[in-house]
Amino acid sequence: MVRTLEDLRALTRSWRRCGEVIGVVPTMGALHEGHLSLARAARAECDRVIVTIFVNPRQFNSPEDLANYPRTELEDARKLAPIGVDAIYVPDGAQIYPEGFASTVSVTGLTDVLCGAHRPGHFDGVATVVAKLFTQTSAERAYFGRKDWQQLQVVRRMARDLDLDVDVIGCPTVREDNGLALSSRNQLLSEAGHETAPLLGQVMRDMAQALREGGTMAEIAPQARQRLLDGGFKEIEYLDLREASSLEAREQARGDTRLFAAAWLDGVRLIDNLAVSGEGAPV
Ligand code: AMP
């Protein structure tokens, strides 16, 4: 467990001097199999692996959400132990945003839609903290989940635009057997919410099938929304078909397309996405 930038740098300098490749897995903790799959991918491909745990205040939209976000540091360390990561970097706020911190990394365009449209400032918070974690860890490879597809695209664009010498690697979404995408926020669902939550994935898979058979969003989306509302979801923020890398809206499954959803259940905001069409489209 490394808590300060100074201690982290002491480690990474010695690793780099030996020519070792450092991989980073940025997380906000409350680790589950999704996070662990990223740590395992990094372990398999890098000489040194750093998992970072930082609940980044700048990417939250409400103080309640930030306060309620699960924090399970000891449990997280226990889960990482069998994977054998080299460091768990757990900075406090001052290591990331020291007194007088005045810089923001902002990626335009990609952040105008989906979660960006519903969570003002969220992706500025993400891009800023990820840029810092890349430079603080001096990683050459960084592992992100496709569960947060828009975030993955934003981080890739940021790394490319700022010439950060980091390979951004997207890893498959890990799901429960019932299809529910794992998320730290799932812990905040009630028992009834847990039973309802997999409906989101089911509805999205059915939509994907209908789109592959030639259906249009105008035909398919209204019924899908209604199914979610009837099933107990409270509000559907978006249920969109988009081109996979530009995130431009699409009406039909042509080229690389993905379905994206965000919906509220039990006061918890759930998001998911899946590939609809495209050559070798990642799941
Ligand atoms: P978070 O702690 O939610 O900020 O997530 C940290 C990283 O884990 C991000 O790259 C997420 O995309 C990834 N992640 C979260 N849930 C999953 C999942 N179910 N499958 C794969 N990766 C995930």
PDB file of N, CA, C and O and ligand atoms in Angstrom, residues 25-38 52 54 59 69 143-149 151-152 169 171-176 180-186, ligand 1:
ATOM      1  N   VAL A  25      -3.978   0.199 -13.214  1.00  0.00           N
ATOM      2  CA  VAL A  25      -5.424  -0.063 -13.229  1.00  0.00           C
ATOM      3  C   VAL A  25      -6.073   0.979 -12.314  1.00  0.00           C
ATOM      4  O   VAL A  25      -6.078   0.816 -11.092  1.00  0.00           O
ATOM      5  N   PRO A  26      -6.604   2.057 -12.894  1.00  0.00           N
ATOM      6  CA  PRO A  26      -7.233   3.068 -12.050  1.00  0.00           C
ATOM      7  C   PRO A  26      -8.630   2.618 -11.590  1.00  0.00           C
ATOM      8  O   PRO A  26      -9.424   2.162 -12.412  1.00  0.00           O
ATOM      9  N   THR A  27      -8.901   2.733 -10.294  1.00  0.00           N
ATOM     10  CA  THR A  27     -10.226   2.373  -9.768  1.00  0.00           C
ATOM     11  C   THR A  27     -10.624   3.352  -8.666  1.00  0.00           C
ATOM     12  O   THR A  27      -9.800   4.107  -8.160  1.00  0.00           O
ATOM     13  N   MET A  28     -11.898   3.245  -8.289  1.00  0.00           N
ATOM     14  CA  MET A  28     -12.369   3.983  -7.117  1.00  0.00           C
ATOM     15  C   MET A  28     -12.625   3.027  -5.949  1.00  0.00           C
ATOM     16  O   MET A  28     -13.351   3.352  -5.011  1.00  0.00           O
ATOM     17  N   GLY A  29     -12.063   1.827  -6.028  1.00  0.00           N
ATOM     18  CA  GLY A  29     -12.199   0.877  -4.921  1.00  0.00           C
ATOM     19  C   GLY A  29     -13.533   0.161  -4.928  1.00  0.00           C
ATOM     20  O   GLY A  29     -14.219   0.135  -5.943  1.00  0.00           O
ATOM     21  N   ALA A  30     -13.889  -0.423  -3.760  1.00  0.00           N
ATOM     22  CA  ALA A  30     -15.052  -1.320  -3.675  1.00  0.00           C
ATOM     23  C   ALA A  30     -14.924  -2.357  -4.796  1.00  0.00           C
ATOM     24  O   ALA A  30     -15.824  -2.541  -5.619  1.00  0.00           O
ATOM     25  N   LEU A  31     -13.779  -3.011  -4.786  1.00  0.00           N
ATOM     26  CA  LEU A  31     -13.394  -3.847  -5.921  1.00  0.00           C
ATOM     27  C   LEU A  31     -14.284  -5.082  -6.056  1.00  0.00           C
ATOM     28  O   LEU A  31     -14.696  -5.677  -5.076  1.00  0.00           O
ATOM     29  N   HIS A  32     -14.572  -5.410  -7.308  1.00  0.00           N
ATOM     30  CA  HIS A  32     -15.337  -6.621  -7.628  1.00  0.00           C
ATOM     31  C   HIS A  32     -14.604  -7.333  -8.765  1.00  0.00           C
ATOM     32  O   HIS A  32     -13.536  -6.880  -9.213  1.00  0.00           O
ATOM     33  N   GLU A  33     -15.207  -8.410  -9.258  1.00  0.00           N
ATOM     34  CA  GLU A  33     -14.539  -9.213 -10.293  1.00  0.00           C
ATOM     35  C   GLU A  33     -14.202  -8.403 -11.547  1.00  0.00           C
ATOM     36  O   GLU A  33     -13.255  -8.737 -12.258  1.00  0.00           O
ATOM     37  N   GLY A  34     -14.983  -7.370 -11.843  1.00  0.00           N
ATOM     38  CA  GLY A  34     -14.679  -6.521 -13.003  1.00  0.00           C
ATOM     39  C   GLY A  34     -13.308  -5.867 -12.833  1.00  0.00           C
ATOM     40  O   GLY A  34     -12.441  -5.953 -13.719  1.00  0.00           O
ATOM     41  N   HIS A  35     -13.101  -5.242 -11.667  1.00  0.00           N
ATOM     42  CA  HIS A  35     -11.799  -4.627 -11.398  1.00  0.00           C
ATOM     43  C   HIS A  35     -10.691  -5.682 -11.401  1.00  0.00           C
ATOM     44  O   HIS A  35      -9.600  -5.467 -11.922  1.00  0.00           O
ATOM     45  N   LEU A  36     -10.998  -6.827 -10.769  1.00  0.00           N
ATOM     46  CA  LEU A  36      -9.960  -7.857 -10.634  1.00  0.00           C
ATOM     47  C   LEU A  36      -9.557  -8.397 -12.008  1.00  0.00           C
ATOM     48  O   LEU A  36      -8.390  -8.733 -12.234  1.00  0.00           O
ATOM     49  N   SER A  37     -10.523  -8.431 -12.942  1.00  0.00           N
ATOM     50  CA  SER A  37     -10.179  -8.909 -14.296  1.00  0.00           C
ATOM     51  C   SER A  37      -9.185  -7.948 -14.953  1.00  0.00           C
ATOM     52  O   SER A  37      -8.299  -8.376 -15.703  1.00  0.00           O
ATOM     53  N   LEU A  38      -9.313  -6.652 -14.665  1.00  0.00           N
ATOM     54  CA  LEU A  38      -8.355  -5.680 -15.214  1.00  0.00           C
ATOM     55  C   LEU A  38      -6.974  -5.900 -14.578  1.00  0.00           C
ATOM     56  O   LEU A  38      -5.948  -5.853 -15.266  1.00  0.00           O
ATOM     57  N   THR A  52      -4.664   1.605  -8.617  1.00  0.00           N
ATOM     58  CA  THR A  52      -4.894   2.828  -7.848  1.00  0.00           C
ATOM     59  C   THR A  52      -6.323   2.821  -7.319  1.00  0.00           C
ATOM     60  O   THR A  52      -7.246   2.348  -7.990  1.00  0.00           O
ATOM     61  N   PHE A  54      -8.812   5.570  -5.673  1.00  0.00           N
ATOM     62  CA  PHE A  54      -9.035   6.974  -5.286  1.00  0.00           C
ATOM     63  C   PHE A  54     -10.467   7.334  -5.645  1.00  0.00           C
ATOM     64  O   PHE A  54     -10.849   7.272  -6.818  1.00  0.00           O
ATOM     65  N   GLN A  59     -15.341  13.840  -9.993  1.00  0.00           N
ATOM     66  CA  GLN A  59     -16.177  13.202 -11.010  1.00  0.00           C
ATOM     67  C   GLN A  59     -17.562  12.861 -10.484  1.00  0.00           C
ATOM     68  O   GLN A  59     -18.343  12.218 -11.172  1.00  0.00           O
ATOM     69  N   TYR A  69     -20.663   6.581  -1.648  1.00  0.00           N
ATOM     70  CA  TYR A  69     -19.879   5.655  -2.464  1.00  0.00           C
ATOM     71  C   TYR A  69     -19.164   4.667  -1.539  1.00  0.00           C
ATOM     72  O   TYR A  69     -18.524   5.064  -0.569  1.00  0.00           O
ATOM     73  N   TYR A 143      -5.283  -0.046 -18.003  1.00  0.00           N
ATOM     74  CA  TYR A 143      -6.385  -0.987 -18.232  1.00  0.00           C
ATOM     75  C   TYR A 143      -7.698  -0.395 -17.752  1.00  0.00           C
ATOM     76  O   TYR A 143      -7.816   0.018 -16.593  1.00  0.00           O
ATOM     77  N   PHE A 144      -8.671  -0.390 -18.666  1.00  0.00           N
ATOM     78  CA  PHE A 144      -9.991   0.156 -18.366  1.00  0.00           C
ATOM     79  C   PHE A 144     -11.053  -0.848 -18.804  1.00  0.00           C
ATOM     80  O   PHE A 144     -10.828  -1.639 -19.726  1.00  0.00           O
ATOM     81  N   GLY A 145     -12.240  -0.770 -18.169  1.00  0.00           N
ATOM     82  CA  GLY A 145     -13.330  -1.674 -18.513  1.00  0.00           C
ATOM     83  C   GLY A 145     -14.198  -1.096 -19.631  1.00  0.00           C
ATOM     84  O   GLY A 145     -14.443   0.114 -19.663  1.00  0.00           O
ATOM     85  N   ARG A 146     -14.669  -1.986 -20.512  1.00  0.00           N
ATOM     86  CA  ARG A 146     -15.615  -1.545 -21.553  1.00  0.00           C
ATOM     87  C   ARG A 146     -16.981  -1.251 -20.950  1.00  0.00           C
ATOM     88  O   ARG A 146     -17.828  -0.667 -21.604  1.00  0.00           O
ATOM     89  N   LYS A 147     -17.173  -1.671 -19.715  1.00  0.00           N
ATOM     90  CA  LYS A 147     -18.409  -1.333 -18.992  1.00  0.00           C
ATOM     91  C   LYS A 147     -18.647   0.183 -19.050  1.00  0.00           C
ATOM     92  O   LYS A 147     -19.772   0.645 -19.160  1.00  0.00           O
ATOM     93  N   ASP A 148     -17.559   0.946 -18.942  1.00  0.00           N
ATOM     94  CA  ASP A 148     -17.649   2.413 -19.034  1.00  0.00           C
ATOM     95  C   ASP A 148     -17.078   2.821 -20.394  1.00  0.00           C
ATOM     96  O   ASP A 148     -16.003   3.406 -20.490  1.00  0.00           O
ATOM     97  N   TRP A 149     -17.796   2.456 -21.442  1.00  0.00           N
ATOM     98  CA  TRP A 149     -17.297   2.599 -22.810  1.00  0.00           C
ATOM     99  C   TRP A 149     -16.966   4.045 -23.153  1.00  0.00           C
ATOM    100  O   TRP A 149     -15.935   4.345 -23.768  1.00  0.00           O
ATOM    101  N   GLN A 151     -16.187   6.447 -21.130  1.00  0.00           N
ATOM    102  CA  GLN A 151     -14.974   6.808 -20.390  1.00  0.00           C
ATOM    103  C   GLN A 151     -13.733   6.295 -21.112  1.00  0.00           C
ATOM    104  O   GLN A 151     -12.728   7.009 -21.237  1.00  0.00           O
ATOM    105  N   LEU A 152     -13.811   5.060 -21.605  1.00  0.00           N
ATOM    106  CA  LEU A 152     -12.683   4.463 -22.326  1.00  0.00           C
ATOM    107  C   LEU A 152     -12.327   5.310 -23.553  1.00  0.00           C
ATOM    108  O   LEU A 152     -11.153   5.588 -23.819  1.00  0.00           O
ATOM    109  N   ILE A 169      -5.916   0.207 -22.764  1.00  0.00           N
ATOM    110  CA  ILE A 169      -6.427  -1.106 -23.140  1.00  0.00           C
ATOM    111  C   ILE A 169      -7.829  -1.307 -22.560  1.00  0.00           C
ATOM    112  O   ILE A 169      -8.046  -1.119 -21.361  1.00  0.00           O
ATOM    113  N   CYS A 171     -10.960  -3.693 -21.612  1.00  0.00           N
ATOM    114  CA  CYS A 171     -11.178  -5.099 -21.238  1.00  0.00           C
ATOM    115  C   CYS A 171     -12.689  -5.385 -21.150  1.00  0.00           C
ATOM    116  O   CYS A 171     -13.475  -4.489 -20.835  1.00  0.00           O
ATOM    117  N   PRO A 172     -13.080  -6.655 -21.409  1.00  0.00           N
ATOM    118  CA  PRO A 172     -14.512  -6.990 -21.475  1.00  0.00           C
ATOM    119  C   PRO A 172     -15.262  -6.720 -20.169  1.00  0.00           C
ATOM    120  O   PRO A 172     -14.687  -6.803 -19.084  1.00  0.00           O
ATOM    121  N   THR A 173     -16.535  -6.425 -20.303  1.00  0.00           N
ATOM    122  CA  THR A 173     -17.403  -6.215 -19.140  1.00  0.00           C
ATOM    123  C   THR A 173     -17.654  -7.549 -18.438  1.00  0.00           C
ATOM    124  O   THR A 173     -18.053  -8.519 -19.085  1.00  0.00           O
ATOM    125  N   VAL A 174     -17.428  -7.573 -17.139  1.00  0.00           N
ATOM    126  CA  VAL A 174     -17.701  -8.783 -16.356  1.00  0.00           C
ATOM    127  C   VAL A 174     -19.124  -8.671 -15.798  1.00  0.00           C
ATOM    128  O   VAL A 174     -19.510  -7.624 -15.271  1.00  0.00           O
ATOM    129  N   ARG A 175     -19.893  -9.754 -15.967  1.00  0.00           N
ATOM    130  CA  ARG A 175     -21.309  -9.738 -15.587  1.00  0.00           C
ATOM    131  C   ARG A 175     -21.620 -10.857 -14.610  1.00  0.00           C
ATOM    132  O   ARG A 175     -20.918 -11.875 -14.579  1.00  0.00           O
ATOM    133  N   GLU A 176     -22.704 -10.673 -13.860  1.00  0.00           N
ATOM    134  CA  GLU A 176     -23.231 -11.782 -13.071  1.00  0.00           C
ATOM    135  C   GLU A 176     -23.846 -12.782 -14.044  1.00  0.00           C
ATOM    136  O   GLU A 176     -24.097 -12.457 -15.208  1.00  0.00           O
ATOM    137  N   LEU A 180     -26.314  -9.052 -15.285  1.00  0.00           N
ATOM    138  CA  LEU A 180     -26.100  -7.724 -14.692  1.00  0.00           C
ATOM    139  C   LEU A 180     -24.604  -7.396 -14.691  1.00  0.00           C
ATOM    140  O   LEU A 180     -23.785  -8.163 -14.178  1.00  0.00           O
ATOM    141  N   ALA A 181     -24.269  -6.228 -15.282  1.00  0.00           N
ATOM    142  CA  ALA A 181     -22.866  -5.801 -15.292  1.00  0.00           C
ATOM    143  C   ALA A 181     -22.447  -5.492 -13.858  1.00  0.00           C
ATOM    144  O   ALA A 181     -23.157  -4.770 -13.136  1.00  0.00           O
ATOM    145  N   LEU A 182     -21.305  -6.029 -13.427  1.00  0.00           N
ATOM    146  CA  LEU A 182     -20.847  -5.747 -12.071  1.00  0.00           C
ATOM    147  C   LEU A 182     -20.526  -4.261 -11.946  1.00  0.00           C
ATOM    148  O   LEU A 182     -19.999  -3.650 -12.876  1.00  0.00           O
ATOM    149  N   SER A 183     -20.874  -3.703 -10.787  1.00  0.00           N
ATOM    150  CA  SER A 183     -20.592  -2.302 -10.515  1.00  0.00           C
ATOM    151  C   SER A 183     -20.515  -2.124  -9.005  1.00  0.00           C
ATOM    152  O   SER A 183     -21.267  -2.769  -8.263  1.00  0.00           O
ATOM    153  N   SER A 184     -19.612  -1.255  -8.567  1.00  0.00           N
ATOM    154  CA  SER A 184     -19.524  -0.994  -7.122  1.00  0.00           C
ATOM    155  C   SER A 184     -20.857  -0.475  -6.608  1.00  0.00           C
ATOM    156  O   SER A 184     -21.225  -0.700  -5.456  1.00  0.00           O
ATOM    157  N   ARG A 185     -21.596   0.218  -7.467  1.00  0.00           N
ATOM    158  CA  ARG A 185     -22.879   0.796  -7.034  1.00  0.00           C
ATOM    159  C   ARG A 185     -23.963  -0.269  -6.848  1.00  0.00           C
ATOM    160  O   ARG A 185     -24.977   0.018  -6.207  1.00  0.00           O
ATOM    161  N   ASN A 186     -23.757  -1.480  -7.394  1.00  0.00           N
ATOM    162  CA  ASN A 186     -24.768  -2.534  -7.197  1.00  0.00           C
ATOM    163  C   ASN A 186     -24.969  -2.825  -5.710  1.00  0.00           C
ATOM    164  O   ASN A 186     -26.047  -3.232  -5.288  1.00  0.00           O
TER     165      ASN A 186
HETATM  166  P1  AMP B   1     -14.586   2.329 -11.043  1.00  0.00           P
HETATM  167  O1  AMP B   1     -13.972   1.822  -9.777  1.00  0.00           O
HETATM  168  O2  AMP B   1     -16.050   2.120 -11.123  1.00  0.00           O
HETATM  169  O3  AMP B   1     -14.150   3.734 -11.382  1.00  0.00           O
HETATM  170  O4  AMP B   1     -14.011   1.415 -12.198  1.00  0.00           O
HETATM  171  C1  AMP B   1     -12.629   1.238 -12.365  1.00  0.00           C
HETATM  172  C2  AMP B   1     -12.380   0.487 -13.636  1.00  0.00           C
HETATM  173  O5  AMP B   1     -13.029  -0.785 -13.586  1.00  0.00           O
HETATM  174  C3  AMP B   1     -12.948   1.208 -14.872  1.00  0.00           C
HETATM  175  O6  AMP B   1     -12.029   1.063 -15.947  1.00  0.00           O
HETATM  176  C4  AMP B   1     -14.213   0.459 -15.132  1.00  0.00           C
HETATM  177  O7  AMP B   1     -14.612   0.484 -16.491  1.00  0.00           O
HETATM  178  C5  AMP B   1     -13.811  -0.952 -14.731  1.00  0.00           C
HETATM  179  N1  AMP B   1     -14.998  -1.760 -14.443  1.00  0.00           N
HETATM  180  C6  AMP B   1     -16.024  -1.455 -13.617  1.00  0.00           C
HETATM  181  N2  AMP B   1     -16.971  -2.414 -13.666  1.00  0.00           N
HETATM  182  C7  AMP B   1     -16.537  -3.330 -14.564  1.00  0.00           C
HETATM  183  C8  AMP B   1     -17.067  -4.552 -15.068  1.00  0.00           C
HETATM  184  N3  AMP B   1     -18.253  -5.021 -14.666  1.00  0.00           N
HETATM  185  N4  AMP B   1     -16.343  -5.237 -15.982  1.00  0.00           N
HETATM  186  C9  AMP B   1     -15.131  -4.764 -16.408  1.00  0.00           C
HETATM  187  N5  AMP B   1     -14.578  -3.628 -15.967  1.00  0.00           N
HETATM  188  C10 AMP B   1     -15.263  -2.909 -15.065  1.00  0.00           C
END
